[in-house]
Amino acid sequence: MDVGVPRETGDMRVAATPKTVSQLRKLGYHVFVESGAGLGASFNDDAYREVGGVIVGNAWNRDVVLTIGSPSDTQLLEMRRGATLISILRPQQDPSLTRRIAAQDISALSMDMVPPVSRAQALDALSSLAGVSGYRAVVEAAHAFGRQLTGQATAAGKEPPATVLVIGAGVAGFAAIRAATSLGAVVRATDPRPEAAGQVSSLGATFLRAGQPGHVAQDAELYAAQVREADIIIATAAIPGELSPKVITAQMVRSMRPGSVIVDLAVSAGGNCELTRPGESHVTGNGVTIIGYSDLSSRLPGQSSQLYGTHLVNLLKLMTPQRDGKLVIDVDDEVIRTMTVVHAGEVTFPPPPVQAATLSGPEPAAEDRSMAVSAKPSRPWWLPVAWAGLGAVALIALLTVAPSQFVGLAAILTLAAAAGYYVSWNLTHALRAPQLSLANAVCGVILAAAMTQLAHGDWLVKSIAFVAVALASAAVSGGFTVTHRMLTLFRRS
């Protein structure tokens, strides 16, 4: 089948890069790229030709069309009947587009309808683009701010670091936090989810919980106080399918210092600031710059195109099971079905709810469940108690005849095991990596101590030392292996 990559209208990005074109060809597709489609992202036509792409004047009349932006009516008319369109269609915000697509007797999958299941993470283009937007928001803010974000002490005096407030600790918010902290700013972040506190703190920012239901007055006071102190505000609070909350009022903007900057990333859903102008950057009467660009990810077109193109490749891998260049829309696949908004000229949006996966196949009928429950033998309640009692009696008998030194060591081992259990399970997620390092250190001490007992004259001690050496060696090597694999995730290829 032929895959077409048209030139985007009013967008610097492109749906396929030379790298992803090469990957599509390995799936058996013939790739046709519209002339000049990649120039905005610094990919010229020759780069596509080198990997086997064919440069054409019109890429809309192909079997499969890959785009980023929604197509116009003229572009839809250029598509073949029975073709497949894959793009960011936003069927919730623009239901009329799905009807126009269906009228052309084609199928369409929307990249913003990826279901929240683990095997669909490789298709989540919106999260990748949101991360790019969060980073670019800090770059735009730093450019408009007029001074550096980090503090410094010079012969001319001491300058404090800039204070950055990030509203919303989602994908874009975390990207903004990382970018701002790396530039030396003092970062604060708000989010209604308490579990976000550990993640925000692990990035070097201060967490402020806001947006809780029933705490509107407290939230308003919190934002009013934080906005007065902030030099830069990155607003990312958005609710899928709904208008963004107006957390920054006009009065709050008037309380900000001249030269402050607000970047509203939620502008496509109405914005988080009352004074945001969609698609524009303007300065208020008191000297506050408000940036309402809706194309922040396209302002880093090379990276955005590569990320989006990779997600498309992952989708086509899922839809090309035989790797023979033939696209298969499997409506029985929950991921494909959820992303499909038009199938063979019929509107299929909204999709059915995604069912939780089970390990034992389809859900049995009520009668079958009742029979299964009744057929399963029930265990007497007293059996675990009896086993625990027998274990306690055996342990008491063993400690009675054991040497006093053994009793002391057993008590230390029991207390250490209990303390380690509670410390491990109550540890904050942000400290998992330090916990792994500490576990490696403890296992190293055990390994060194056990090795000194391998030459002991008592065979019982020698056997226990051998087991300890084996287990500690496995734990240490496993810890270093896991650490190495974690570090490779942060290394540049």
C-alpha positions in Angstrom: 0.0 0.0 0.0 1.0 3.6 -0.6 1.6 6.0 2.3 1.3 9.7 1.7 2.9 12.4 3.8 1.4 15.8 2.8 2.8 19.2 3.6 1.2 20.7 6.7 -0.8 23.9 6.4 0.4 26.6 8.8 2.6 24.2 10.7 6.4 23.8 10.7 6.2 20.1 11.6 5.8 17.0 9.3 4.2 13.7 10.0 7.2 11.6 8.9 10.9 12.2 9.1 13.6 10.5 7.0 14.2 8.1 9.9 10.5 7.1 10.2 10.2 6.9 6.4 12.9 4.2 6.5 11.0 2.4 9.3 7.8 2.5 7.3 9.5 1.0 4.3 10.7 -1.9 6.4 7.0 -2.6 7.1 6.5 -3.0 3.4 4.9 0.4 2.6 5.7 2.7 -0.4 6.1 6.2 1.1 5.3 9.3 -1.0 6.3 12.6 0.6 5.0 15.9 -0.8 7.7 18.2 -2.0 8.9 20.6 0.7 6.9 18.8 3.4 9.9 18.6 5.8 11.6 21.9 5.1 10.1 23.6 8.2 11.7 20.8 10.3 15.0 21.0 8.4 14.4 17.8 6.4 14.9 18.5 2.7 13.6 16.4 -0.2 17.0 14.8 -0.8 17.0 13.4 2.8 13.8 11.6 2.0 15.0 10.3 -1.3 18.1 8.8 0.4 15.9 6.5 2.5 13.7 5.4 -0.3 10.9 8.0 -0.1 9.4 9.3 -3.3 8.9 13.0 -3.7 5.6 14.0 -5.3 3.5 17.1 -5.8 0.4 15.7 -4.1 0.4 13.2 -1.3 -3.3 13.2 -0.4 -4.3 10.7 -3.1 -2.7 7.7 -1.4 -4.0 4.6 0.4 -2.9 5.8 3.8 -2.4 9.5 4.6 -0.4 10.6 7.7 -0.8 14.2 8.9 -0.6 16.2 12.1 -3.2 18.9 11.6 -6.9 18.3 10.7 -7.5 18.3 6.9 -9.5 20.9 5.1 -12.6 20.1 2.9 -10.5 20.5 -0.2 -7.9 18.1 1.0 -10.5 15.5 1.9 -11.9 15.7 -1.6 -8.4 14.8 -2.9 -8.4 11.5 -0.9 -9.2 8.2 -2.5 -12.4 6.4 -1.5 -11.6 3.6 0.9 -8.4 5.3 2.0 -7.3 5.7 5.7 -6.5 9.0 7.3 -4.4 9.1 10.5 -4.1 12.5 12.2 -5.0 14.5 15.3 -8.7 15.0 14.6 -10.0 16.0 18.0 -13.5 14.5 17.4 -14.7 15.7 20.8 -14.1 19.4 19.9 -15.0 19.1 16.2 -17.7 16.5 15.6 -18.6 18.0 12.2 -15.1 17.0 10.9 -15.9 13.3 11.5 -19.1 13.6 9.6 -17.3 15.3 6.7 -14.7 12.5 6.7 -17.4 9.8 6.7 -19.1 11.5 3.7 -16.0 10.8 1.7 -16.3 7.0 2.4 -12.9 6.8 4.1 -11.6 5.6 7.5 -9.9 7.8 10.0 -7.9 7.2 13.2 -7.3 10.0 15.6 -3.9 10.2 17.5 -5.6 12.1 20.4 -7.9 9.1 21.1 -5.2 6.7 22.4 -6.8 4.7 25.3 -5.1 4.8 28.7 -3.8 1.2 28.6 -0.2 0.2 29.1 0.3 -1.3 25.6 -0.8 1.9 24.0 1.8 4.1 25.6 4.0 3.8 22.5 1.2 5.6 20.6 0.6 8.5 23.0 1.6 11.4 20.8 -0.2 14.0 22.8 2.0 13.3 25.9 5.2 13.6 23.8 4.1 16.9 22.2 2.9 18.2 25.6 6.4 17.6 27.0 7.9 19.6 24.1 5.4 22.4 24.7 6.3 22.5 28.4 10.0 22.9 27.6 9.3 25.5 24.9 7.0 27.4 27.3 10.0 28.0 29.6 12.2 29.1 26.6 9.5 31.6 25.5 9.1 32.9 29.0 12.9 33.3 29.5 13.1 35.2 26.2 10.3 37.6 27.2 11.5 37.9 30.8 14.4 40.1 30.0 16.9 38.7 32.5 18.4 35.4 33.4 16.6 32.9 35.6 19.4 31.9 37.8 20.7 34.0 40.7 24.3 35.2 40.8 26.7 37.4 42.8 28.8 39.8 40.8 30.9 42.9 41.6 27.8 44.9 40.8 25.8 43.1 43.5 23.7 40.1 44.1 20.8 39.1 41.9 18.2 36.6 43.3 16.9 33.8 41.1 13.6 34.1 39.3 10.5 32.5 40.8 8.6 30.3 38.5 5.1 29.0 39.3 3.9 26.0 37.3 0.1 25.4 37.4 -0.6 21.8 36.8 1.8 18.9 37.3 1.0 16.9 34.2 3.4 16.0 31.3 3.8 19.6 30.2 4.1 20.8 33.8 6.8 18.3 34.6 8.7 19.3 31.4 8.4 23.0 32.4 9.6 22.2 36.0 12.7 20.4 34.6 13.5 23.2 32.2 13.1 25.9 34.8 15.1 24.2 37.5 17.9 23.4 35.1 18.1 27.2 34.4 18.5 27.9 38.1 15.0 29.3 38.9 13.1 28.7 42.2 10.2 26.6 41.0 6.8 26.0 42.7 4.1 23.8 41.3 0.5 23.3 42.0 -1.7 20.3 41.4 -4.9 18.8 43.0 -3.4 15.3 43.2 -1.5 14.5 46.4 0.5 11.8 44.7 2.1 14.5 42.5 3.9 15.9 45.6 6.7 13.3 45.5 7.3 13.7 41.8 7.4 17.5 42.0 9.8 17.4 44.9 12.1 14.9 43.1 12.5 17.5 40.4 13.7 20.1 42.8 10.5 22.1 43.0 8.2 23.0 45.9 4.7 21.4 45.8 1.6 23.4 46.5 -1.6 21.5 46.6 -4.5 23.4 44.9 -7.6 22.7 42.9 -9.3 20.5 45.4 -13.1 20.2 45.2 -14.8 22.3 47.9 -11.7 24.5 48.5 -12.4 27.3 46.0 -11.8 30.1 48.4 -8.6 28.6 49.7 -7.3 28.0 46.2 -8.1 31.6 45.2 -6.1 32.9 48.2 -3.2 30.5 47.4 -3.0 31.6 43.7 -3.4 35.3 44.6 -0.4 35.0 47.0 1.8 33.0 44.6 1.0 35.1 41.6 2.2 38.2 43.4 5.6 36.6 44.1 6.0 34.8 40.8 8.2 36.3 38.0 7.1 33.6 35.5 3.9 31.6 35.4 3.5 28.5 33.3 -0.2 27.5 33.2 -0.9 23.9 32.1 -4.1 23.1 34.0 -6.5 21.4 31.6 -9.4 18.9 31.9 -10.0 16.6 28.9 -13.2 17.4 27.1 -13.9 20.5 29.2 -13.0 24.1 29.3 -9.8 25.0 31.2 -10.3 26.5 34.7 -9.7 30.2 35.0 -7.3 30.1 37.9 -5.5 33.4 37.1 -7.9 36.4 37.2 -7.5 39.8 35.7 -7.1 41.2 39.3 -4.3 38.7 39.9 -2.5 39.8 36.8 -2.7 43.5 37.9 -1.0 42.5 41.2 2.1 41.1 39.3 5.3 43.0 39.0 6.2 44.8 35.7 8.3 42.5 33.5 6.6 39.3 34.7 5.6 36.7 32.2 2.6 34.3 31.9 2.6 31.4 29.4 -0.8 29.9 29.0 -0.5 26.4 27.6 -4.2 25.6 28.1 -5.2 28.2 25.5 -6.7 25.6 23.1 -9.3 24.8 25.8 -10.0 28.4 26.8 -6.9 29.2 28.8 -6.1 29.4 32.5 -5.8 33.2 32.5 -8.7 35.6 31.9 -6.5 37.9 29.8 -5.0 35.4 27.5 -5.4 36.1 23.8 -5.3 32.8 21.8 -2.4 32.7 19.4 -1.0 36.0 20.5 1.5 37.5 22.9 0.7 40.9 24.4 1.7 43.2 27.2 -0.8 44.4 29.8 -1.1 47.9 31.1 1.0 47.1 34.1 3.8 45.5 32.0 3.0 41.8 32.3 3.6 39.7 29.1 1.0 37.1 28.5 1.8 34.5 25.8 -1.1 32.5 24.4 0.6 30.6 21.6 -1.1 27.4 20.7 1.7 26.0 18.5 4.5 25.8 21.1 5.4 22.2 20.0 5.7 23.3 16.4 8.2 25.9 17.5 10.6 22.9 18.0 9.6 21.3 14.7 12.5 18.9 14.3 12.1 17.2 17.6 8.3 17.3 17.5 8.2 15.7 14.1 10.5 12.9 15.1 8.4 12.1 18.2 5.1 12.2 16.3 6.5 10.2 13.4 7.8 7.5 15.8 4.3 7.2 17.4 2.8 6.8 13.9 5.4 4.1 13.1 4.4 2.3 16.3 0.7 2.5 15.3 1.4 1.1 11.8 3.4 -1.7 13.3 0.4 -2.7 15.3 -1.8 -2.4 12.2 0.5 -4.3 9.9 0.8 -7.7 11.6 2.3 -9.4 8.6 4.8 -6.7 7.8 3.7 -6.8 4.2 2.7 -3.2 3.7 -1.1 -4.0 4.1 -2.9 -1.9 6.7 -5.5 -3.8 8.8 -8.1 -2.0 10.9 -8.8 -4.6 13.5 -12.0 -3.4 15.3 -11.6 -6.2 17.8 -8.4 -4.6 19.1 -9.5 -2.2 21.9 -6.6 0.2 21.0 -7.4 0.4 17.3 -11.2 0.5 18.0 -10.8 3.4 20.4 -8.7 5.4 18.0 -11.0 4.7 15.0 -13.4 7.6 14.7 -14.6 6.7 11.2 -14.6 3.2 9.7 -15.4 2.6 6.0 -17.5 5.8 5.8 -19.4 5.3 9.1 -18.9 7.4 12.2 -17.8 5.2 15.1 -17.1 7.9 17.6 -17.5 7.8 20.6 -15.9 4.4 21.1 -17.1 1.8 23.6 -15.4 2.0 27.1 -12.2 0.1 27.4 -12.6 -3.0 29.4 -10.1 -4.1 32.0 -8.0 -7.0 30.7 -8.4 -10.4 32.4 -6.0 -13.2 32.5 -8.6 -16.0 32.3 -10.4 -15.0 29.1 -13.9 -13.5 28.8 -16.0 -12.8 31.8 -18.2 -15.9 32.7 -22.0 -15.6 33.1 -23.5 -15.1 36.5 -24.6 -18.8 36.8 -21.0 -19.9 35.8 -19.5 -17.6 38.4 -21.8 -18.9 41.1 -21.0 -22.6 40.2 -17.3 -21.8 40.2 -17.5 -20.2 43.6 -19.5 -23.1 45.0 -17.2 -25.7 43.4 -14.0 -24.2 44.9 -13.2 -25.8 48.2 -13.2 -23.4 51.1 -10.3 -23.4 53.6 -11.2 -23.5 57.3 -10.6 -20.2 59.1 -8.6 -21.9 61.9 -6.0 -23.5 59.6 -3.7 -20.4 59.3 -4.1 -19.9 63.0 -3.0 -23.5 63.7 0.0 -23.2 61.4 1.0 -19.9 63.1 0.7 -21.5 66.5 2.8 -24.5 65.6 5.4 -22.2 64.1 5.5 -20.2 67.3 5.8 -23.3 69.5 8.6 -24.6 67.4 10.5 -21.3 67.5 10.1 -21.1 71.3 11.4 -24.6 71.6 14.4 -23.8 69.4 15.3 -20.7 71.3 15.0 -22.5 74.6 17.8 -25.0 73.7 19.8 -22.6 71.6 22.9 -20.8 72.9 22.4 -17.3 74.3 24.5 -15.8 71.6 22.2 -17.3 68.9 19.1 -15.9 70.7 20.6 -12.4 70.6 21.4 -12.7 67.0 17.9 -14.0 66.2 16.4 -11.1 68.0 18.5 -8.6 66.0 17.6 -10.4 62.7 13.9 -10.3 63.6 13.9 -6.6 64.4 16.0 -5.7 61.4 13.6 -7.6 59.1 10.6 -5.8 60.6 12.2 -2.4 60.3 13.4 -3.1 56.8 9.9 -4.2 55.7 8.2 -1.1 57.0 10.9 1.3 55.7 10.7 -0.3 52.2 6.9 -0.3 51.8 6.5 3.2 53.3 9.2 4.8 51.2 8.3 7.7 48.9 8.4 6.9 45.2 11.0 9.7 44.6 13.4 7.8 46.9 13.3 4.4 45.1 16.7 5.0 43.4 18.5 5.9 46.7 16.8 2.9 48.3 18.4 0.7 45.6 21.8 2.2 46.3 21.4 1.6 50.0 20.3 -2.0 49.4 23.5 -2.5 47.3 25.6 -1.2 50.2 23.9 -3.4 52.8 24.3 -6.5 50.5 28.0 -5.5 50.0 28.5 -5.5 53.8 26.7 -8.9 54.1 28.9 -10.3 51.3 32.1 -9.1 53.0 31.1 -10.5 56.4 30.0 -13.9 54.9 33.3 -14.3 53.0 35.2 -14.1 56.3 33.3 -17.1 57.6 33.9 -19.4 54.7 37.1 -20.7 56.4 35.3 -21.4 59.7 35.9 -24.9 61.1 32.2 -25.6 61.8 30.5 -26.9 58.6 27.1 -25.4 59.7 28.6 -21.9 59.8 30.5 -22.6 56.6 27.3 -23.7 54.8 25.3 -20.6 56.1 28.2 -18.4 55.0 28.2 -20.0 51.5 24.4 -19.4 51.1 24.9 -15.8 52.3 27.7 -15.2 49.8 25.6 -16.6 47.0 22.5 -14.5 47.8 24.4 -11.3 48.5 26.4 -11.7 45.3 23.2 -12.1 43.3 21.6 -9.1 45.0 24.6 -6.9 44.4 25.0 -7.9 40.7 21.2 -7.5 40.2 21.2 -4.0 41.8 24.1 -2.8 39.6 22.3 -4.3 36.5 19.1 -2.5 37.3 21.0 0.8 38.0 22.9 0.5 34.7 19.6 0.0 32.8 18.1 3.0 34.5 21.1 5.2 33.6 21.0 4.2 30.0 17.5 5.7 29.8 19.0 9.1 30.4 22.0 8.8 28.0 21.9 10.2 24.6 22.2 7.7 21.8 
